PDB file of C-alpha atoms in Angstrom:
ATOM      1  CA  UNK A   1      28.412  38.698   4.340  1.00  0.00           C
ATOM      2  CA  UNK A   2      29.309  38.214   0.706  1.00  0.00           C
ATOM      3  CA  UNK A   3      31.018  34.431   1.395  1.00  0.00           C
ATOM      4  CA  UNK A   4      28.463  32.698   2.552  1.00  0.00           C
ATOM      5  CA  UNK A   5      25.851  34.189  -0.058  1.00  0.00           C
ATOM      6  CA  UNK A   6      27.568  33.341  -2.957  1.00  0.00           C
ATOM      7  CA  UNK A   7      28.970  29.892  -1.374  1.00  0.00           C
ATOM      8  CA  UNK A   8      25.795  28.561  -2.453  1.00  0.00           C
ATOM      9  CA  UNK A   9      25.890  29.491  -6.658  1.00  0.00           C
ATOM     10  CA  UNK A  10      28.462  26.210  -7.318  1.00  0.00           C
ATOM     11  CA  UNK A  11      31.676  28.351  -7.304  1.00  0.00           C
ATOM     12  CA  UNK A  12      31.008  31.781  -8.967  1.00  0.00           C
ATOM     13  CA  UNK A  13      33.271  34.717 -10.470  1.00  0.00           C
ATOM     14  CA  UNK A  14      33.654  36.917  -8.307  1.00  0.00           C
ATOM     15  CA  UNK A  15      34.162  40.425  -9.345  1.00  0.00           C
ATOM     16  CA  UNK A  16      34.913  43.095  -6.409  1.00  0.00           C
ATOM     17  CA  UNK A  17      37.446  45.923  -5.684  1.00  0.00           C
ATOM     18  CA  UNK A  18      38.560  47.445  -2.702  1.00  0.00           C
ATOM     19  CA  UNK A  19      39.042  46.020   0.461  1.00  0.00           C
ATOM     20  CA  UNK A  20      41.212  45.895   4.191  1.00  0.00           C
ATOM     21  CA  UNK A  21      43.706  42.970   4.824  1.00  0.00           C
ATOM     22  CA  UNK A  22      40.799  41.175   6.473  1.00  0.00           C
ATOM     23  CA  UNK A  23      37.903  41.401   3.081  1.00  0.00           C
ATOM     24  CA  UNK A  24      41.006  40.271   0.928  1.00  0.00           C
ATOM     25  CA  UNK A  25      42.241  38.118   2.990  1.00  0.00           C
ATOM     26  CA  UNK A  26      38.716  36.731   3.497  1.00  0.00           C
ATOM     27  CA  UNK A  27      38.500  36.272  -0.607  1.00  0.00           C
ATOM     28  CA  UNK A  28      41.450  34.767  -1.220  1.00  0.00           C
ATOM     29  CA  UNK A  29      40.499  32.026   1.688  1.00  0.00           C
ATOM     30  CA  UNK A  30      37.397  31.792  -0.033  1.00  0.00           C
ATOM     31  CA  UNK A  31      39.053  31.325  -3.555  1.00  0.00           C
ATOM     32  CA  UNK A  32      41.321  28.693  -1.535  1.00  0.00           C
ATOM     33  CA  UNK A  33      38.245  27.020  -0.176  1.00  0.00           C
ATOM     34  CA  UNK A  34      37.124  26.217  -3.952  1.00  0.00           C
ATOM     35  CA  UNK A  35      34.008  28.396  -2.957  1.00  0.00           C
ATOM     36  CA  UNK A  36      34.536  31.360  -5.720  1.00  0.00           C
ATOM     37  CA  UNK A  37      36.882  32.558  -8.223  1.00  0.00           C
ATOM     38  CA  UNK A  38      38.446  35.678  -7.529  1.00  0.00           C
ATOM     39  CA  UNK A  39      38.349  38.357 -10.520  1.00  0.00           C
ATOM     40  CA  UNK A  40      38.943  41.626  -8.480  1.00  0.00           C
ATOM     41  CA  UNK A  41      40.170  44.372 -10.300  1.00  0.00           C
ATOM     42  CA  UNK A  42      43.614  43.210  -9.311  1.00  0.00           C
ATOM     43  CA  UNK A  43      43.427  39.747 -10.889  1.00  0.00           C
ATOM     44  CA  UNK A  44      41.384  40.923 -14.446  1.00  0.00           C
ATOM     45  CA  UNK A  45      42.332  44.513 -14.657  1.00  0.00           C
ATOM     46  CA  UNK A  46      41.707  45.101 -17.900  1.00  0.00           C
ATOM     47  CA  UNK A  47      37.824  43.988 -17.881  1.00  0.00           C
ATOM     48  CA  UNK A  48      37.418  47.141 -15.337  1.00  0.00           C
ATOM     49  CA  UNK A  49      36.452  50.981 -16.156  1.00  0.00           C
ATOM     50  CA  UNK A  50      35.747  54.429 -14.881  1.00  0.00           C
ATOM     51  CA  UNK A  51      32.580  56.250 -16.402  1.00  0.00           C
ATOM     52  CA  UNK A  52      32.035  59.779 -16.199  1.00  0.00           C
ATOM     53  CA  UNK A  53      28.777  59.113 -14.723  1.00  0.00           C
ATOM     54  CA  UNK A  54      29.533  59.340 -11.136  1.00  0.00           C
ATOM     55  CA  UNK A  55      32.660  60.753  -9.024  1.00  0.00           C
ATOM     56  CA  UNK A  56      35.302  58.000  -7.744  1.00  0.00           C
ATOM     57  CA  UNK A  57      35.791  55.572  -6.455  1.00  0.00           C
ATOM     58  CA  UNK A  58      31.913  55.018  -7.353  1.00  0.00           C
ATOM     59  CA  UNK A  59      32.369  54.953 -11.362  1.00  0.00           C
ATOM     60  CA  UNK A  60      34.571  51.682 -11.386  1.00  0.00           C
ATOM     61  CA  UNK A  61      32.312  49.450 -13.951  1.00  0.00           C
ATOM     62  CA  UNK A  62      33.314  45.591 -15.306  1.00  0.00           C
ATOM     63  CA  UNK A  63      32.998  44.065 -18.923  1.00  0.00           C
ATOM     64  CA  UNK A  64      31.621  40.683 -17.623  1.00  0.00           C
ATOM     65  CA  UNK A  65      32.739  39.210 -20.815  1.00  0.00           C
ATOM     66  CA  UNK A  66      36.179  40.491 -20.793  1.00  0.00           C
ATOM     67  CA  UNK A  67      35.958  39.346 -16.710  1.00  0.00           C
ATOM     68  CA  UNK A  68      35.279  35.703 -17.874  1.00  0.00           C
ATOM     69  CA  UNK A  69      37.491  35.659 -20.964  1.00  0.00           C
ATOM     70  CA  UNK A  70      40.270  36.651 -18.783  1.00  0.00           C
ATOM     71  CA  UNK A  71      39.369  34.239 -15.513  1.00  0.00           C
ATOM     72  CA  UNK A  72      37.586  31.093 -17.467  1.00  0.00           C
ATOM     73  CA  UNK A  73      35.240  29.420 -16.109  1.00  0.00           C
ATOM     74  CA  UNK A  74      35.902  26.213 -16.991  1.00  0.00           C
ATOM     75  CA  UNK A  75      34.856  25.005 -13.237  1.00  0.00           C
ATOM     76  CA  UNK A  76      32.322  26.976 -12.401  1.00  0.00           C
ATOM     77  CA  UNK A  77      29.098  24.878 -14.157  1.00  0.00           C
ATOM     78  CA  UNK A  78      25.742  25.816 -14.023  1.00  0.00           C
ATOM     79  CA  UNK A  79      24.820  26.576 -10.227  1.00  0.00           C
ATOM     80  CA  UNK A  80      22.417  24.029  -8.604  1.00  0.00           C
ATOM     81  CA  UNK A  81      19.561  25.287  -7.760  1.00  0.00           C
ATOM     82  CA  UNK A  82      18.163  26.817  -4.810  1.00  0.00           C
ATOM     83  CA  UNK A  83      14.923  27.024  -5.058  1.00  0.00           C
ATOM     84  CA  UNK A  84      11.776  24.904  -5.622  1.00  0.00           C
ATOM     85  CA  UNK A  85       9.698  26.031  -8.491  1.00  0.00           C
ATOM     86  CA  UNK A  86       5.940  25.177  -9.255  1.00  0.00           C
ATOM     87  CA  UNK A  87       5.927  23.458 -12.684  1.00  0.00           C
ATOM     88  CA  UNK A  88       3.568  25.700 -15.045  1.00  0.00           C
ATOM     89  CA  UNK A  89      -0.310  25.432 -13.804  1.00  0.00           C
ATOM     90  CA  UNK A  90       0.361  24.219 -10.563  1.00  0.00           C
ATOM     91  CA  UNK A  91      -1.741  25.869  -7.928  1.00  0.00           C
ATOM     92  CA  UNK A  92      -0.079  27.444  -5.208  1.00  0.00           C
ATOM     93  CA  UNK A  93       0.290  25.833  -1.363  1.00  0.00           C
ATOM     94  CA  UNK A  94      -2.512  25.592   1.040  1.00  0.00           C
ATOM     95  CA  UNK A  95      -3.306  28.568   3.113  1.00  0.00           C
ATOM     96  CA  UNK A  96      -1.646  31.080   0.899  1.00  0.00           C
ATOM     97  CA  UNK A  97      -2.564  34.324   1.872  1.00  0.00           C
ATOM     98  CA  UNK A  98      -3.541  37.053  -0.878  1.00  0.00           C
ATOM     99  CA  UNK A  99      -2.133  40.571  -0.071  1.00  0.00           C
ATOM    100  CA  UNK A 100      -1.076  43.748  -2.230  1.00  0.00           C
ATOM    101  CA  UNK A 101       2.579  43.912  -1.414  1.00  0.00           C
ATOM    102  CA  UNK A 102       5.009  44.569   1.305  1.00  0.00           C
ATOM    103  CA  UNK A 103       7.860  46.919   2.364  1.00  0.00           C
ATOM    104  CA  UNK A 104      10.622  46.743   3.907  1.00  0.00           C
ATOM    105  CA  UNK A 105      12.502  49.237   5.852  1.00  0.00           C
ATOM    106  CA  UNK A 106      16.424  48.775   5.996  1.00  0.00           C
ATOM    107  CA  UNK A 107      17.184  51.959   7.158  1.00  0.00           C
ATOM    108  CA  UNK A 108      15.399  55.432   8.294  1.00  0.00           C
ATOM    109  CA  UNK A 109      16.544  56.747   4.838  1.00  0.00           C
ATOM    110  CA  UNK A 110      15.396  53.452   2.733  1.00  0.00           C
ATOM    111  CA  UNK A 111      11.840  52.071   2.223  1.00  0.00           C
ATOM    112  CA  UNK A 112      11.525  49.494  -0.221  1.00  0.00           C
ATOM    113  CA  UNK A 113       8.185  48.263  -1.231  1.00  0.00           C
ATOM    114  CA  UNK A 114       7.242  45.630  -3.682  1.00  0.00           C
ATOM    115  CA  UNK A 115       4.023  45.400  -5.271  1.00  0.00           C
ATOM    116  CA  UNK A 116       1.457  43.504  -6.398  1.00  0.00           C
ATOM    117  CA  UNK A 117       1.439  44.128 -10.493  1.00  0.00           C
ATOM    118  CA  UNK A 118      -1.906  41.760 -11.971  1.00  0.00           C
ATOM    119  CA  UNK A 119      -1.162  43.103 -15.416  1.00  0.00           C
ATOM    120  CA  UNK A 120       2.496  42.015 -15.377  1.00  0.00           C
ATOM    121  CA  UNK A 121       2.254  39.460 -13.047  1.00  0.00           C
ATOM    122  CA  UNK A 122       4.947  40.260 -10.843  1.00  0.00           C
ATOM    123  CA  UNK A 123       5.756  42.347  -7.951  1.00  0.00           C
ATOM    124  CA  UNK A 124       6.784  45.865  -8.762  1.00  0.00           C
ATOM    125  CA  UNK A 125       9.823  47.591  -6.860  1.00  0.00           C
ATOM    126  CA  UNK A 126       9.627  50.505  -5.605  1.00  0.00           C
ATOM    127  CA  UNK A 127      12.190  52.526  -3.379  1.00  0.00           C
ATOM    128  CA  UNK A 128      11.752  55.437  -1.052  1.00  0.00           C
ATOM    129  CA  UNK A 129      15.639  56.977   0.065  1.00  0.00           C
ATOM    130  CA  UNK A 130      17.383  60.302   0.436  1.00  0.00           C
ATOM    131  CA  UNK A 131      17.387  60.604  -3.543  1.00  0.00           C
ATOM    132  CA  UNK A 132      13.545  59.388  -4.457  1.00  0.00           C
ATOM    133  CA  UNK A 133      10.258  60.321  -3.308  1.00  0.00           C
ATOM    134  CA  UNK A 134       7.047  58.490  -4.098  1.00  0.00           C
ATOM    135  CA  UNK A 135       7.017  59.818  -7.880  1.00  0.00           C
ATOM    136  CA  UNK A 136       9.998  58.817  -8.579  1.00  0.00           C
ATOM    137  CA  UNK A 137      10.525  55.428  -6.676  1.00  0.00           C
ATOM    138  CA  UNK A 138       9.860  53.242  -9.679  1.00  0.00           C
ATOM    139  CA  UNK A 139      13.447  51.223  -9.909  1.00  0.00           C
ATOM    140  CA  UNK A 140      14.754  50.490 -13.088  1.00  0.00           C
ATOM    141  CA  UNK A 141      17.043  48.595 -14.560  1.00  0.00           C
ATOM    142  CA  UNK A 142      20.081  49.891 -16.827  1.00  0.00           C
ATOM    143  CA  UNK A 143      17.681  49.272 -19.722  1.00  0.00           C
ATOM    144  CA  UNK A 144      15.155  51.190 -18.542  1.00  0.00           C
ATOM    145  CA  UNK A 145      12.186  48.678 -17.519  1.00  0.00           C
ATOM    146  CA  UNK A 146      11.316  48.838 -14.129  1.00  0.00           C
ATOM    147  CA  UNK A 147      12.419  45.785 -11.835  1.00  0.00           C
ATOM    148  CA  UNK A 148       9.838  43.365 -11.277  1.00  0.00           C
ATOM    149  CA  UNK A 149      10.604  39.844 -10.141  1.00  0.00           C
ATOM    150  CA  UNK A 150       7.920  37.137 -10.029  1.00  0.00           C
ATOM    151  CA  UNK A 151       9.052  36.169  -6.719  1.00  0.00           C
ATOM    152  CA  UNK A 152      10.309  38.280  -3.899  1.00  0.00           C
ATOM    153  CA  UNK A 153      11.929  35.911  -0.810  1.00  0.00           C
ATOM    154  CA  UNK A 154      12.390  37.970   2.294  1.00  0.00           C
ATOM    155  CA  UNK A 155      14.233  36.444   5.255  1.00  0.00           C
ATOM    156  CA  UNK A 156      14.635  37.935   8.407  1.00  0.00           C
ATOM    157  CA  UNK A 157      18.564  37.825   9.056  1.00  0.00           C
ATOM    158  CA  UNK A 158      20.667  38.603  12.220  1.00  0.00           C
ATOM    159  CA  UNK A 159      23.347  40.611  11.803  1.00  0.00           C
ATOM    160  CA  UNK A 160      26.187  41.111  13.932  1.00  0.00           C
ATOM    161  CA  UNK A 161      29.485  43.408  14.039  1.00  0.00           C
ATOM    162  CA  UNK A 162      31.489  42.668  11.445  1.00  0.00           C
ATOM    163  CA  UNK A 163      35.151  40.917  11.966  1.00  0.00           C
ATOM    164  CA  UNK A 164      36.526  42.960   8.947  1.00  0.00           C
ATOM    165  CA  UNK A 165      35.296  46.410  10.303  1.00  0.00           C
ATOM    166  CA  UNK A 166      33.689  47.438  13.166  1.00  0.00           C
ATOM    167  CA  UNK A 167      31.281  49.888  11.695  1.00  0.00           C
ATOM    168  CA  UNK A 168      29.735  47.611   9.515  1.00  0.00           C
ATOM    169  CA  UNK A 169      27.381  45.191   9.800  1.00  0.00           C
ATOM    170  CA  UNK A 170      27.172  41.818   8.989  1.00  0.00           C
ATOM    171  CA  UNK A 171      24.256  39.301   7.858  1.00  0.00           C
ATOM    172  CA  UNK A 172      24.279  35.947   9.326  1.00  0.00           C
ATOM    173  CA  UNK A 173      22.671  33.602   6.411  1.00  0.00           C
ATOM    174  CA  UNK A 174      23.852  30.319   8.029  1.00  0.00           C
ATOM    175  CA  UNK A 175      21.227  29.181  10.431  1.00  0.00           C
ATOM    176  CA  UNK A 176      17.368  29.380  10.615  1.00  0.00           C
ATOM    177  CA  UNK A 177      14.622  32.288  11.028  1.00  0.00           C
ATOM    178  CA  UNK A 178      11.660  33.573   9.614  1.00  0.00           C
ATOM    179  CA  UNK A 179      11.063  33.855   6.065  1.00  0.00           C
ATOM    180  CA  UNK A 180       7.991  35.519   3.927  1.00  0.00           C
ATOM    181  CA  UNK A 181       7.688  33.920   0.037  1.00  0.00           C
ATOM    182  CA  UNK A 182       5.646  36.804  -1.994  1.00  0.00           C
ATOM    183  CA  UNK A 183       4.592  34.635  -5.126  1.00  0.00           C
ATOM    184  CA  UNK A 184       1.961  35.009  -7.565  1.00  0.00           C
ATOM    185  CA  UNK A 185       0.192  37.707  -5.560  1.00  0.00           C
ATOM    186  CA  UNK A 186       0.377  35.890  -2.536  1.00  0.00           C
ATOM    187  CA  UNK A 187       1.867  35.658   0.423  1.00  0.00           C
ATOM    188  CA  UNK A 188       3.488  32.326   1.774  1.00  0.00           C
ATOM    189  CA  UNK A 189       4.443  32.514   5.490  1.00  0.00           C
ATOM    190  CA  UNK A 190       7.573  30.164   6.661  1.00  0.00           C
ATOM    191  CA  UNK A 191      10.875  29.529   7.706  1.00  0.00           C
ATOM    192  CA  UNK A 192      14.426  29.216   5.695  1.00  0.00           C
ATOM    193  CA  UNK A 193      16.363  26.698   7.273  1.00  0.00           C
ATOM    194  CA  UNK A 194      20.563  26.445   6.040  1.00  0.00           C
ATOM    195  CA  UNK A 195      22.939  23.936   8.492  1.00  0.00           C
ATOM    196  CA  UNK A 196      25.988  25.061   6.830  1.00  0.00           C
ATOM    197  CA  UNK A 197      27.276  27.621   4.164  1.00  0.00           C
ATOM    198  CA  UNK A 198      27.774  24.492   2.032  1.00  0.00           C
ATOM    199  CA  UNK A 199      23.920  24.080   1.409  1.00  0.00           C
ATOM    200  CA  UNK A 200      21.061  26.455  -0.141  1.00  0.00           C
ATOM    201  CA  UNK A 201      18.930  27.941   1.557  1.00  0.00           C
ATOM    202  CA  UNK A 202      16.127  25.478   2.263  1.00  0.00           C
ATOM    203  CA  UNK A 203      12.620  27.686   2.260  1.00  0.00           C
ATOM    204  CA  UNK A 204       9.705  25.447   4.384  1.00  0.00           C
ATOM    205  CA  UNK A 205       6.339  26.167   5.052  1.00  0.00           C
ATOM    206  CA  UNK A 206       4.509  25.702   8.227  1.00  0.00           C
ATOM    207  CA  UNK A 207       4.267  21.486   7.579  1.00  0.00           C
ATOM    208  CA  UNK A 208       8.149  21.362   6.625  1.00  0.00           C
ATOM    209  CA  UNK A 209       7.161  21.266   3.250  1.00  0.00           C
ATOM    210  CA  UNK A 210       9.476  22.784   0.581  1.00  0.00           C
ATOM    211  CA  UNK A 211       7.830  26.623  -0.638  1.00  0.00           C
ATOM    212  CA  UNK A 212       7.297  26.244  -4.438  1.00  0.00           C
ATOM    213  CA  UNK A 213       7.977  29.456  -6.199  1.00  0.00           C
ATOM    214  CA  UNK A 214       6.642  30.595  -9.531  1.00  0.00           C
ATOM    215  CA  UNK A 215       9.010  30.429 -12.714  1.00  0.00           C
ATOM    216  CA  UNK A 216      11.251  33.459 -13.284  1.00  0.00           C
ATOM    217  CA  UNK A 217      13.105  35.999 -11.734  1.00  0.00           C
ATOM    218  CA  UNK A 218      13.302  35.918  -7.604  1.00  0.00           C
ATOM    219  CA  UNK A 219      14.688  38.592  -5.710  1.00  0.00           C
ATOM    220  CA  UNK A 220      15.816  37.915  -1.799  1.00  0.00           C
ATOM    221  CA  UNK A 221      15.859  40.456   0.930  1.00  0.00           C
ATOM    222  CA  UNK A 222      17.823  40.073   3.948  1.00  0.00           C
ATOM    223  CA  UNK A 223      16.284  42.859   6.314  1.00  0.00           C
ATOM    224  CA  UNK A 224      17.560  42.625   9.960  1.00  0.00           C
ATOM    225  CA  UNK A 225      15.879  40.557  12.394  1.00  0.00           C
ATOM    226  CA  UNK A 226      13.196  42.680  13.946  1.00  0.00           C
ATOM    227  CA  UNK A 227      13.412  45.006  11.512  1.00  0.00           C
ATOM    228  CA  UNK A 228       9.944  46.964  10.159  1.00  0.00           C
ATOM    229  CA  UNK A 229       8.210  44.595   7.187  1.00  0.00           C
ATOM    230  CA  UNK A 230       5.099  45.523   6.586  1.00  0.00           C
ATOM    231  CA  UNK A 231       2.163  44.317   4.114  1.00  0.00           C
ATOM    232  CA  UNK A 232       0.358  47.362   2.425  1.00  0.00           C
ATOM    233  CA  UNK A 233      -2.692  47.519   1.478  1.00  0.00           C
ATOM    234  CA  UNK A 234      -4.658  48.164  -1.873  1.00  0.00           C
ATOM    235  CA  UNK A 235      -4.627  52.004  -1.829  1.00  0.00           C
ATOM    236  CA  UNK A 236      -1.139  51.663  -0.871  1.00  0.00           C
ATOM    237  CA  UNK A 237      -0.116  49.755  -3.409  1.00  0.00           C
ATOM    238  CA  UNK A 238      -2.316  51.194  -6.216  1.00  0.00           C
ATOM    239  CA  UNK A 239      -0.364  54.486  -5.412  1.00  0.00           C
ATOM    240  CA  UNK A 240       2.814  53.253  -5.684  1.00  0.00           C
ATOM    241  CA  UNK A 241       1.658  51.107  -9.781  1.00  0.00           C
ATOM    242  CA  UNK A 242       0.297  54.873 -10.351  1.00  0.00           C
ATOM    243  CA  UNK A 243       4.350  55.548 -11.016  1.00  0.00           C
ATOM    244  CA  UNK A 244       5.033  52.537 -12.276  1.00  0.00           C
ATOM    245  CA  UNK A 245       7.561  52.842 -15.002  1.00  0.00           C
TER     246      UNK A 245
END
């Protein structure tokens, strides 16, 4: 899935490790393609380290300065970008529809919700898995805060079997579907519309019109088409801010 994703952030480092014939092979097409740079752990192996945090192979960490020092990125530019943004005081689109938050269910054993945060203005993650109940489902960062983007893009994404491995899946992002724009306490129905893995993701509402998202930080989910994503309510979402971290 990871080619396509990133084909549209203007020809980004790439840092990765591990991978059959068919994932490397994959990258190193990509690399030839001019649509990343490839700094695996093979290419910029001294910017990589173990921790003692976690058993291996899940303790391999990067230095991303060390990654770019040793890769340059002397081509790489700023990314164009991918989004529309409201400029400051804009109102939001026609027919916006308040709501409290939303979750999403990628798997039996992970519930993520997002929500609704008036005091920070921003949309709260929470997640529900094998290793967090409801008390502690606040997700933070490395730093400590708790994640909360001012935008949260969800698009519903086929996914098929994946060429590399037949056990995994795979997320289609090149194409057209359903998407759901949480922005500003709101909720902006649409669609996301990309012709080719050379173009952004296009997000439209129900007049064609470009989606205008609010300034900051935007997280995208790409939960499986016909997958569970449900809006919560108030006393749903007011349980989940009670952990807030």
């Amino acid at each position: 899935s990871d080619v396509d994703i990133v084909a549209q952030l203007s020809k980004p480092v790439f840092a990765w490790s591990g991978g059959n014939p068919i994932v490397t092979r994959q990258i190193l097409d990509a690399q030839g393609a001019g649509i990343l740079t490839d700094a695996s752990v093979n290419v910029a192996t001294a910017a990589y380290y173990r921790s003692d945090d976690r058993k291996q192979p899940y303790n391999l960490y990067v230095h991303p300065g060390q990654l770019f020092d040793l890769v340059g990125v002397q081509e790489q530019g700023a990314p164009a970008p991918i989004f529309t943004y409201r400029a400051e005081g804009d109102p939001l689109p026609v027919g916006v529809i308040p709501v409290a938050g939303v979750t999403i269910v990628f798997t039996p054993l992970a519930r993520v919700t997002y929500a609704w945060d008036a005091e920070r203005k921003a949309w709260d993650r929470f997640q529900i898995d094998s290793q967090n109940d409801l008390a502690t489902s606040a997700f933070v960062d490395s730093d400590g805060p708790q994640v909360a983007p001012e935008n949260v893009v969800v698009l519903k994404t086929p996914y098929g079997i994946s060429a590399a491995d037949k056990p995994s899946p795979q997320a289609f992002t090149v194409g057209e579907g359903e998407a759901l724009v949480f922005t500003n306490g709101a909720l902006v129905p649409g669609r996301w519309v990309r012709p080719s893995a050379n173009e952004p993701v296009r997000l439209l509402d129900a007049t064609g019109t470009p989606i205008p998202l609010t300034p900051g930080r935007t997280w995208v989910a790409l939960p499986r088409l016909g997958g569970p994503v449900d809006l919560i309510d108030q006393p749903t979402a007011d349980a989940f801010l009670a952990v807030r971290r």
